[in-house]
């Protein structure tokens, strides 16, 4: 039986453009605005280079994001539906964005227009390369010959098994984004505290621990992986323009767990970076 469906996600997945093109993954672009200029995010990051984006954040410029709308989803999904393909959309966590709900509304409209096609919209409960890892696993299942129903079941089961852990070096960014009070950020800065955060089972960002210093926080990430990883050892690392730290983390994980596999190490895109 032919595997006649396309996987769609959004630009928050932070997967490299080469991987997306190779596996024909549809990308819903999310917009971001920095210093009054609005850009549409895409896998090539052609509108605003990632180095320039993070340099502007370091200059204290504020970047804000806007969710994708149902019209964008309809336009992207119809590319496949018109060719007789079904659609499996795996979207950025609904706890962090309204994009998932916008896609659901778009799917309802498309179901009336294409009653013979299957259109599935799933909440990944994930972000950045955590979401990317879920897309990667789903793509492996599809490429292995699984049907859209089988891949849907797989994603529903495995999205609760992903581990997302991350650290933030400059707590001022959390304060400027409204996720931390300025006073708490100031005190944490003086004490050199680095929070370890994770994405919980409902797709929300929540604190996990506080560690003294940048290097210790990187080691805490590696320890979390070794302690909690129960799969085949596959892991992705995404970074906000700090590749040296990302490579240190990779080496630390591989030292602690030699059979682990770092499949992708790449930038956090501007949407999650915001």
PDB file of C-alpha atoms in Angstrom:
ATOM      1  CA  UNK A   1       0.000   0.000   0.000  1.00  0.00           C
ATOM      2  CA  UNK A   2       1.384   3.396  -0.992  1.00  0.00           C
ATOM      3  CA  UNK A   3       2.274   5.764   1.836  1.00  0.00           C
ATOM      4  CA  UNK A   4       0.334   8.673   0.358  1.00  0.00           C
ATOM      5  CA  UNK A   5       0.506  11.412   2.967  1.00  0.00           C
ATOM      6  CA  UNK A   6       2.651  14.412   3.776  1.00  0.00           C
ATOM      7  CA  UNK A   7       3.902  15.505   7.190  1.00  0.00           C
ATOM      8  CA  UNK A   8       3.431  19.194   7.949  1.00  0.00           C
ATOM      9  CA  UNK A   9       4.801  21.166  10.873  1.00  0.00           C
ATOM     10  CA  UNK A  10       5.741  24.788  11.610  1.00  0.00           C
ATOM     11  CA  UNK A  11       8.968  26.753  11.745  1.00  0.00           C
ATOM     12  CA  UNK A  12       9.219  26.300  15.529  1.00  0.00           C
ATOM     13  CA  UNK A  13      10.536  22.760  14.920  1.00  0.00           C
ATOM     14  CA  UNK A  14      14.034  24.180  14.224  1.00  0.00           C
ATOM     15  CA  UNK A  15      14.951  21.306  11.914  1.00  0.00           C
ATOM     16  CA  UNK A  16      17.717  22.054   9.379  1.00  0.00           C
ATOM     17  CA  UNK A  17      16.599  23.088   5.892  1.00  0.00           C
ATOM     18  CA  UNK A  18      18.493  20.152   4.337  1.00  0.00           C
ATOM     19  CA  UNK A  19      16.532  17.634   6.422  1.00  0.00           C
ATOM     20  CA  UNK A  20      13.201  19.308   5.654  1.00  0.00           C
ATOM     21  CA  UNK A  21      13.874  19.355   1.913  1.00  0.00           C
ATOM     22  CA  UNK A  22      15.140  15.773   1.820  1.00  0.00           C
ATOM     23  CA  UNK A  23      12.013  14.473   3.551  1.00  0.00           C
ATOM     24  CA  UNK A  24       9.496  16.811   1.853  1.00  0.00           C
ATOM     25  CA  UNK A  25       8.164  18.199   5.126  1.00  0.00           C
ATOM     26  CA  UNK A  26       5.726  21.082   4.764  1.00  0.00           C
ATOM     27  CA  UNK A  27       6.626  24.102   6.898  1.00  0.00           C
ATOM     28  CA  UNK A  28       4.120  26.641   8.189  1.00  0.00           C
ATOM     29  CA  UNK A  29       6.059  29.874   8.617  1.00  0.00           C
ATOM     30  CA  UNK A  30       5.522  31.862  11.803  1.00  0.00           C
ATOM     31  CA  UNK A  31       6.219  35.600  11.851  1.00  0.00           C
ATOM     32  CA  UNK A  32       8.321  37.575  14.280  1.00  0.00           C
ATOM     33  CA  UNK A  33       8.837  41.306  14.716  1.00  0.00           C
ATOM     34  CA  UNK A  34      12.047  42.867  15.997  1.00  0.00           C
ATOM     35  CA  UNK A  35      12.501  46.606  16.391  1.00  0.00           C
ATOM     36  CA  UNK A  36       9.453  47.261  14.215  1.00  0.00           C
ATOM     37  CA  UNK A  37      10.546  45.007  11.324  1.00  0.00           C
ATOM     38  CA  UNK A  38       8.448  41.893  10.667  1.00  0.00           C
ATOM     39  CA  UNK A  39       9.916  38.723   9.165  1.00  0.00           C
ATOM     40  CA  UNK A  40       8.477  35.386   8.093  1.00  0.00           C
ATOM     41  CA  UNK A  41      10.538  32.562   9.554  1.00  0.00           C
ATOM     42  CA  UNK A  42      11.600  29.790   7.178  1.00  0.00           C
ATOM     43  CA  UNK A  43      14.043  26.861   7.366  1.00  0.00           C
ATOM     44  CA  UNK A  44      16.736  28.768   5.448  1.00  0.00           C
ATOM     45  CA  UNK A  45      16.335  31.805   7.755  1.00  0.00           C
ATOM     46  CA  UNK A  46      16.794  33.881   4.629  1.00  0.00           C
ATOM     47  CA  UNK A  47      14.803  36.876   5.889  1.00  0.00           C
ATOM     48  CA  UNK A  48      17.143  37.543   8.817  1.00  0.00           C
ATOM     49  CA  UNK A  49      20.274  35.510   9.469  1.00  0.00           C
ATOM     50  CA  UNK A  50      20.500  33.760  12.812  1.00  0.00           C
ATOM     51  CA  UNK A  51      23.795  35.395  13.750  1.00  0.00           C
ATOM     52  CA  UNK A  52      22.309  38.836  13.105  1.00  0.00           C
ATOM     53  CA  UNK A  53      19.127  37.915  14.982  1.00  0.00           C
ATOM     54  CA  UNK A  54      21.000  36.901  18.147  1.00  0.00           C
ATOM     55  CA  UNK A  55      23.334  39.895  17.879  1.00  0.00           C
ATOM     56  CA  UNK A  56      20.249  42.123  17.928  1.00  0.00           C
ATOM     57  CA  UNK A  57      18.902  40.323  21.002  1.00  0.00           C
ATOM     58  CA  UNK A  58      22.238  40.894  22.719  1.00  0.00           C
ATOM     59  CA  UNK A  59      21.750  44.596  22.022  1.00  0.00           C
ATOM     60  CA  UNK A  60      18.525  44.332  24.068  1.00  0.00           C
ATOM     61  CA  UNK A  61      16.214  44.609  21.064  1.00  0.00           C
ATOM     62  CA  UNK A  62      12.844  42.955  21.729  1.00  0.00           C
ATOM     63  CA  UNK A  63      11.522  40.300  19.382  1.00  0.00           C
ATOM     64  CA  UNK A  64       7.843  39.352  19.428  1.00  0.00           C
ATOM     65  CA  UNK A  65       6.087  36.534  17.610  1.00  0.00           C
ATOM     66  CA  UNK A  66       2.690  36.151  15.958  1.00  0.00           C
ATOM     67  CA  UNK A  67       0.903  32.834  15.629  1.00  0.00           C
ATOM     68  CA  UNK A  68       0.238  31.341  12.211  1.00  0.00           C
ATOM     69  CA  UNK A  69      -3.382  31.662  11.073  1.00  0.00           C
ATOM     70  CA  UNK A  70      -5.838  29.185   9.576  1.00  0.00           C
ATOM     71  CA  UNK A  71      -5.491  30.707   6.083  1.00  0.00           C
ATOM     72  CA  UNK A  72      -1.775  29.906   6.081  1.00  0.00           C
ATOM     73  CA  UNK A  73      -2.492  26.324   7.086  1.00  0.00           C
ATOM     74  CA  UNK A  74      -5.156  25.947   4.395  1.00  0.00           C
ATOM     75  CA  UNK A  75      -2.788  27.212   1.702  1.00  0.00           C
ATOM     76  CA  UNK A  76       0.003  24.841   2.768  1.00  0.00           C
ATOM     77  CA  UNK A  77      -2.207  21.780   3.257  1.00  0.00           C
ATOM     78  CA  UNK A  78      -3.984  22.279  -0.073  1.00  0.00           C
ATOM     79  CA  UNK A  79      -0.677  21.814  -1.889  1.00  0.00           C
ATOM     80  CA  UNK A  80      -0.889  18.155  -0.840  1.00  0.00           C
ATOM     81  CA  UNK A  81      -4.655  17.668  -0.881  1.00  0.00           C
ATOM     82  CA  UNK A  82      -4.902  18.806  -4.501  1.00  0.00           C
ATOM     83  CA  UNK A  83      -2.375  16.102  -5.426  1.00  0.00           C
ATOM     84  CA  UNK A  84      -4.446  13.416  -3.699  1.00  0.00           C
ATOM     85  CA  UNK A  85      -2.241  13.244  -0.595  1.00  0.00           C
ATOM     86  CA  UNK A  86      -3.503  13.110   2.981  1.00  0.00           C
ATOM     87  CA  UNK A  87      -2.008  15.456   5.585  1.00  0.00           C
ATOM     88  CA  UNK A  88      -0.559  14.807   9.040  1.00  0.00           C
ATOM     89  CA  UNK A  89       0.200  18.111  10.786  1.00  0.00           C
ATOM     90  CA  UNK A  90       2.269  18.042  13.996  1.00  0.00           C
ATOM     91  CA  UNK A  91       2.206  21.538  15.472  1.00  0.00           C
ATOM     92  CA  UNK A  92       4.008  23.658  18.098  1.00  0.00           C
ATOM     93  CA  UNK A  93       2.730  23.187  21.688  1.00  0.00           C
ATOM     94  CA  UNK A  94      -0.751  24.632  22.257  1.00  0.00           C
ATOM     95  CA  UNK A  95       0.370  25.665  25.752  1.00  0.00           C
ATOM     96  CA  UNK A  96       2.824  28.126  24.194  1.00  0.00           C
ATOM     97  CA  UNK A  97       1.022  29.315  21.060  1.00  0.00           C
ATOM     98  CA  UNK A  98      -2.401  29.536  19.408  1.00  0.00           C
ATOM     99  CA  UNK A  99      -1.009  28.126  16.154  1.00  0.00           C
ATOM    100  CA  UNK A 100      -2.355  24.628  16.871  1.00  0.00           C
ATOM    101  CA  UNK A 101      -5.915  25.878  17.303  1.00  0.00           C
ATOM    102  CA  UNK A 102      -5.632  27.984  14.139  1.00  0.00           C
ATOM    103  CA  UNK A 103      -4.559  24.862  12.224  1.00  0.00           C
ATOM    104  CA  UNK A 104      -7.479  22.893  13.642  1.00  0.00           C
ATOM    105  CA  UNK A 105      -9.899  25.531  12.357  1.00  0.00           C
ATOM    106  CA  UNK A 106      -8.249  25.419   8.968  1.00  0.00           C
ATOM    107  CA  UNK A 107      -8.524  21.629   8.904  1.00  0.00           C
ATOM    108  CA  UNK A 108     -12.270  21.774   9.606  1.00  0.00           C
ATOM    109  CA  UNK A 109     -12.724  24.021   6.589  1.00  0.00           C
ATOM    110  CA  UNK A 110     -10.625  21.748   4.415  1.00  0.00           C
ATOM    111  CA  UNK A 111     -12.527  18.633   5.488  1.00  0.00           C
ATOM    112  CA  UNK A 112     -15.679  20.073   3.914  1.00  0.00           C
ATOM    113  CA  UNK A 113     -13.846  20.835   0.674  1.00  0.00           C
ATOM    114  CA  UNK A 114     -11.946  17.509   0.528  1.00  0.00           C
ATOM    115  CA  UNK A 115     -14.260  14.928   2.141  1.00  0.00           C
ATOM    116  CA  UNK A 116     -12.303  12.003   0.668  1.00  0.00           C
ATOM    117  CA  UNK A 117      -8.990  13.094   2.163  1.00  0.00           C
ATOM    118  CA  UNK A 118      -7.716  12.551   5.707  1.00  0.00           C
ATOM    119  CA  UNK A 119      -6.465  15.671   7.515  1.00  0.00           C
ATOM    120  CA  UNK A 120      -4.971  15.146  10.973  1.00  0.00           C
ATOM    121  CA  UNK A 121      -3.785  18.025  13.181  1.00  0.00           C
ATOM    122  CA  UNK A 122      -1.842  17.026  16.296  1.00  0.00           C
ATOM    123  CA  UNK A 123      -0.590  19.040  19.265  1.00  0.00           C
ATOM    124  CA  UNK A 124       3.079  18.107  19.655  1.00  0.00           C
ATOM    125  CA  UNK A 125       3.228  19.476  23.233  1.00  0.00           C
ATOM    126  CA  UNK A 126       6.780  20.306  22.163  1.00  0.00           C
ATOM    127  CA  UNK A 127       9.015  23.135  21.001  1.00  0.00           C
ATOM    128  CA  UNK A 128      12.266  23.697  19.102  1.00  0.00           C
ATOM    129  CA  UNK A 129      14.262  20.517  18.464  1.00  0.00           C
ATOM    130  CA  UNK A 130      12.035  18.635  20.917  1.00  0.00           C
ATOM    131  CA  UNK A 131       9.288  19.196  18.362  1.00  0.00           C
ATOM    132  CA  UNK A 132      11.885  18.508  15.693  1.00  0.00           C
ATOM    133  CA  UNK A 133      12.733  15.170  17.278  1.00  0.00           C
ATOM    134  CA  UNK A 134       9.051  14.185  17.218  1.00  0.00           C
ATOM    135  CA  UNK A 135       8.878  15.114  13.525  1.00  0.00           C
ATOM    136  CA  UNK A 136      12.063  13.112  12.929  1.00  0.00           C
ATOM    137  CA  UNK A 137      10.611  10.026  14.616  1.00  0.00           C
ATOM    138  CA  UNK A 138       7.313  10.373  12.737  1.00  0.00           C
ATOM    139  CA  UNK A 139       9.196  10.731   9.457  1.00  0.00           C
ATOM    140  CA  UNK A 140      11.192   7.572  10.203  1.00  0.00           C
ATOM    141  CA  UNK A 141       7.898   5.735  10.730  1.00  0.00           C
ATOM    142  CA  UNK A 142       6.435   7.113   7.485  1.00  0.00           C
ATOM    143  CA  UNK A 143       9.578   6.306   5.515  1.00  0.00           C
ATOM    144  CA  UNK A 144       9.411   2.806   6.958  1.00  0.00           C
ATOM    145  CA  UNK A 145       6.047   2.269   5.259  1.00  0.00           C
ATOM    146  CA  UNK A 146       3.616   3.058   8.090  1.00  0.00           C
ATOM    147  CA  UNK A 147       0.173   4.444   7.226  1.00  0.00           C
ATOM    148  CA  UNK A 148      -1.042   7.862   8.350  1.00  0.00           C
ATOM    149  CA  UNK A 149      -3.174   6.179  11.035  1.00  0.00           C
ATOM    150  CA  UNK A 150      -0.197   4.228  12.334  1.00  0.00           C
ATOM    151  CA  UNK A 151       2.025   7.313  12.430  1.00  0.00           C
ATOM    152  CA  UNK A 152      -0.735   9.292  14.176  1.00  0.00           C
ATOM    153  CA  UNK A 153      -0.941   6.616  16.884  1.00  0.00           C
ATOM    154  CA  UNK A 154       2.853   6.564  17.179  1.00  0.00           C
ATOM    155  CA  UNK A 155       3.059  10.339  17.671  1.00  0.00           C
ATOM    156  CA  UNK A 156       0.249  10.340  20.240  1.00  0.00           C
ATOM    157  CA  UNK A 157       2.105   7.759  22.329  1.00  0.00           C
ATOM    158  CA  UNK A 158       5.634   9.088  21.957  1.00  0.00           C
ATOM    159  CA  UNK A 159       5.020  12.815  22.391  1.00  0.00           C
ATOM    160  CA  UNK A 160       4.676  12.179  26.131  1.00  0.00           C
ATOM    161  CA  UNK A 161       8.018  10.369  26.188  1.00  0.00           C
ATOM    162  CA  UNK A 162      10.179  13.213  24.872  1.00  0.00           C
ATOM    163  CA  UNK A 163      12.523  14.970  27.287  1.00  0.00           C
ATOM    164  CA  UNK A 164      13.002  18.719  26.809  1.00  0.00           C
ATOM    165  CA  UNK A 165      15.600  20.384  29.036  1.00  0.00           C
ATOM    166  CA  UNK A 166      17.238  23.757  28.512  1.00  0.00           C
ATOM    167  CA  UNK A 167      19.100  26.543  30.257  1.00  0.00           C
ATOM    168  CA  UNK A 168      19.162  30.323  29.943  1.00  0.00           C
ATOM    169  CA  UNK A 169      22.368  32.258  30.490  1.00  0.00           C
ATOM    170  CA  UNK A 170      21.007  35.812  30.713  1.00  0.00           C
ATOM    171  CA  UNK A 171      17.956  35.960  32.972  1.00  0.00           C
ATOM    172  CA  UNK A 172      17.369  39.500  31.789  1.00  0.00           C
ATOM    173  CA  UNK A 173      15.842  38.011  28.650  1.00  0.00           C
ATOM    174  CA  UNK A 174      13.198  36.280  30.781  1.00  0.00           C
ATOM    175  CA  UNK A 175      12.509  39.527  32.605  1.00  0.00           C
ATOM    176  CA  UNK A 176      12.170  41.502  29.371  1.00  0.00           C
ATOM    177  CA  UNK A 177       9.815  38.839  28.015  1.00  0.00           C
ATOM    178  CA  UNK A 178       7.632  38.999  31.124  1.00  0.00           C
ATOM    179  CA  UNK A 179       8.434  35.447  32.297  1.00  0.00           C
ATOM    180  CA  UNK A 180      10.451  36.580  35.335  1.00  0.00           C
ATOM    181  CA  UNK A 181      10.351  39.674  37.527  1.00  0.00           C
ATOM    182  CA  UNK A 182      13.197  42.141  37.146  1.00  0.00           C
ATOM    183  CA  UNK A 183      14.064  41.830  40.839  1.00  0.00           C
ATOM    184  CA  UNK A 184      14.384  38.049  40.664  1.00  0.00           C
ATOM    185  CA  UNK A 185      16.498  38.310  37.532  1.00  0.00           C
ATOM    186  CA  UNK A 186      18.768  40.843  39.240  1.00  0.00           C
ATOM    187  CA  UNK A 187      19.266  38.684  42.352  1.00  0.00           C
ATOM    188  CA  UNK A 188      19.852  35.542  40.278  1.00  0.00           C
ATOM    189  CA  UNK A 189      22.403  37.460  38.199  1.00  0.00           C
ATOM    190  CA  UNK A 190      24.353  38.519  41.279  1.00  0.00           C
ATOM    191  CA  UNK A 191      24.371  34.930  42.588  1.00  0.00           C
ATOM    192  CA  UNK A 192      25.230  33.575  39.108  1.00  0.00           C
ATOM    193  CA  UNK A 193      22.224  31.244  39.238  1.00  0.00           C
ATOM    194  CA  UNK A 194      21.310  29.464  36.013  1.00  0.00           C
ATOM    195  CA  UNK A 195      17.847  27.898  35.916  1.00  0.00           C
ATOM    196  CA  UNK A 196      17.315  24.516  34.303  1.00  0.00           C
ATOM    197  CA  UNK A 197      13.876  24.470  32.705  1.00  0.00           C
ATOM    198  CA  UNK A 198      11.888  21.809  30.910  1.00  0.00           C
ATOM    199  CA  UNK A 199       8.679  21.299  28.957  1.00  0.00           C
ATOM    200  CA  UNK A 200       6.142  19.431  31.079  1.00  0.00           C
ATOM    201  CA  UNK A 201       3.516  16.860  30.045  1.00  0.00           C
ATOM    202  CA  UNK A 202       1.096  19.656  29.114  1.00  0.00           C
ATOM    203  CA  UNK A 203       3.629  21.422  26.889  1.00  0.00           C
ATOM    204  CA  UNK A 204       4.367  24.287  29.298  1.00  0.00           C
ATOM    205  CA  UNK A 205       7.752  25.773  30.213  1.00  0.00           C
ATOM    206  CA  UNK A 206       8.453  25.130  33.895  1.00  0.00           C
ATOM    207  CA  UNK A 207      11.551  25.452  36.120  1.00  0.00           C
ATOM    208  CA  UNK A 208      13.297  22.266  37.187  1.00  0.00           C
ATOM    209  CA  UNK A 209      16.351  23.377  39.164  1.00  0.00           C
ATOM    210  CA  UNK A 210      18.786  26.245  39.809  1.00  0.00           C
ATOM    211  CA  UNK A 211      22.500  25.676  39.268  1.00  0.00           C
ATOM    212  CA  UNK A 212      25.499  27.873  40.063  1.00  0.00           C
ATOM    213  CA  UNK A 213      27.341  28.897  36.898  1.00  0.00           C
ATOM    214  CA  UNK A 214      27.145  28.224  33.174  1.00  0.00           C
ATOM    215  CA  UNK A 215      29.367  25.133  33.033  1.00  0.00           C
ATOM    216  CA  UNK A 216      27.537  23.474  35.918  1.00  0.00           C
ATOM    217  CA  UNK A 217      24.220  24.112  34.207  1.00  0.00           C
ATOM    218  CA  UNK A 218      25.477  22.424  31.024  1.00  0.00           C
ATOM    219  CA  UNK A 219      26.608  19.444  33.057  1.00  0.00           C
ATOM    220  CA  UNK A 220      23.178  19.356  34.718  1.00  0.00           C
ATOM    221  CA  UNK A 221      21.592  18.991  31.267  1.00  0.00           C
ATOM    222  CA  UNK A 222      23.863  16.032  30.496  1.00  0.00           C
ATOM    223  CA  UNK A 223      23.046  14.436  33.842  1.00  0.00           C
ATOM    224  CA  UNK A 224      19.310  14.783  33.202  1.00  0.00           C
ATOM    225  CA  UNK A 225      19.698  12.989  29.881  1.00  0.00           C
ATOM    226  CA  UNK A 226      21.693  10.098  31.312  1.00  0.00           C
ATOM    227  CA  UNK A 227      19.356   9.725  34.275  1.00  0.00           C
ATOM    228  CA  UNK A 228      16.048   9.900  32.412  1.00  0.00           C
ATOM    229  CA  UNK A 229      16.646   8.716  28.825  1.00  0.00           C
ATOM    230  CA  UNK A 230      14.990   5.336  28.256  1.00  0.00           C
ATOM    231  CA  UNK A 231      14.921   5.073  24.445  1.00  0.00           C
ATOM    232  CA  UNK A 232      17.632   4.302  21.913  1.00  0.00           C
ATOM    233  CA  UNK A 233      19.878   7.175  23.041  1.00  0.00           C
ATOM    234  CA  UNK A 234      18.974   9.553  20.198  1.00  0.00           C
ATOM    235  CA  UNK A 235      19.235  13.209  21.157  1.00  0.00           C
ATOM    236  CA  UNK A 236      19.171  16.606  19.448  1.00  0.00           C
ATOM    237  CA  UNK A 237      20.851  19.779  20.705  1.00  0.00           C
ATOM    238  CA  UNK A 238      19.706  23.270  19.775  1.00  0.00           C
ATOM    239  CA  UNK A 239      21.463  26.463  20.833  1.00  0.00           C
ATOM    240  CA  UNK A 240      20.942  30.228  20.762  1.00  0.00           C
ATOM    241  CA  UNK A 241      24.216  31.136  19.026  1.00  0.00           C
ATOM    242  CA  UNK A 242      26.493  29.374  21.530  1.00  0.00           C
ATOM    243  CA  UNK A 243      27.827  26.477  19.497  1.00  0.00           C
ATOM    244  CA  UNK A 244      30.867  25.993  21.731  1.00  0.00           C
ATOM    245  CA  UNK A 245      28.594  25.283  24.703  1.00  0.00           C
ATOM    246  CA  UNK A 246      26.466  22.968  22.566  1.00  0.00           C
ATOM    247  CA  UNK A 247      29.544  20.972  21.560  1.00  0.00           C
ATOM    248  CA  UNK A 248      30.649  20.780  25.202  1.00  0.00           C
ATOM    249  CA  UNK A 249      27.222  19.395  26.116  1.00  0.00           C
ATOM    250  CA  UNK A 250      27.374  16.841  23.304  1.00  0.00           C
ATOM    251  CA  UNK A 251      30.817  15.637  24.396  1.00  0.00           C
ATOM    252  CA  UNK A 252      29.691  15.452  28.028  1.00  0.00           C
ATOM    253  CA  UNK A 253      26.655  13.319  27.157  1.00  0.00           C
ATOM    254  CA  UNK A 254      28.721  10.980  24.999  1.00  0.00           C
ATOM    255  CA  UNK A 255      31.282  10.642  27.775  1.00  0.00           C
ATOM    256  CA  UNK A 256      28.546   9.645  30.227  1.00  0.00           C
ATOM    257  CA  UNK A 257      26.649   7.460  27.754  1.00  0.00           C
ATOM    258  CA  UNK A 258      28.882   6.229  24.944  1.00  0.00           C
ATOM    259  CA  UNK A 259      26.069   4.571  22.961  1.00  0.00           C
ATOM    260  CA  UNK A 260      24.041   7.803  22.714  1.00  0.00           C
ATOM    261  CA  UNK A 261      23.568   9.375  19.270  1.00  0.00           C
ATOM    262  CA  UNK A 262      23.516  13.129  18.596  1.00  0.00           C
ATOM    263  CA  UNK A 263      21.682  13.232  15.265  1.00  0.00           C
ATOM    264  CA  UNK A 264      21.251  17.010  14.941  1.00  0.00           C
ATOM    265  CA  UNK A 265      23.070  19.957  16.539  1.00  0.00           C
ATOM    266  CA  UNK A 266      21.781  23.275  15.232  1.00  0.00           C
ATOM    267  CA  UNK A 267      20.487  26.763  16.011  1.00  0.00           C
ATOM    268  CA  UNK A 268      17.321  27.619  17.854  1.00  0.00           C
ATOM    269  CA  UNK A 269      15.345  29.579  15.272  1.00  0.00           C
ATOM    270  CA  UNK A 270      14.119  33.161  15.754  1.00  0.00           C
ATOM    271  CA  UNK A 271      10.600  32.225  16.873  1.00  0.00           C
ATOM    272  CA  UNK A 272      11.661  30.113  19.844  1.00  0.00           C
ATOM    273  CA  UNK A 273      14.681  32.394  20.236  1.00  0.00           C
ATOM    274  CA  UNK A 274      12.272  35.266  20.787  1.00  0.00           C
TER     275      UNK A 274
END
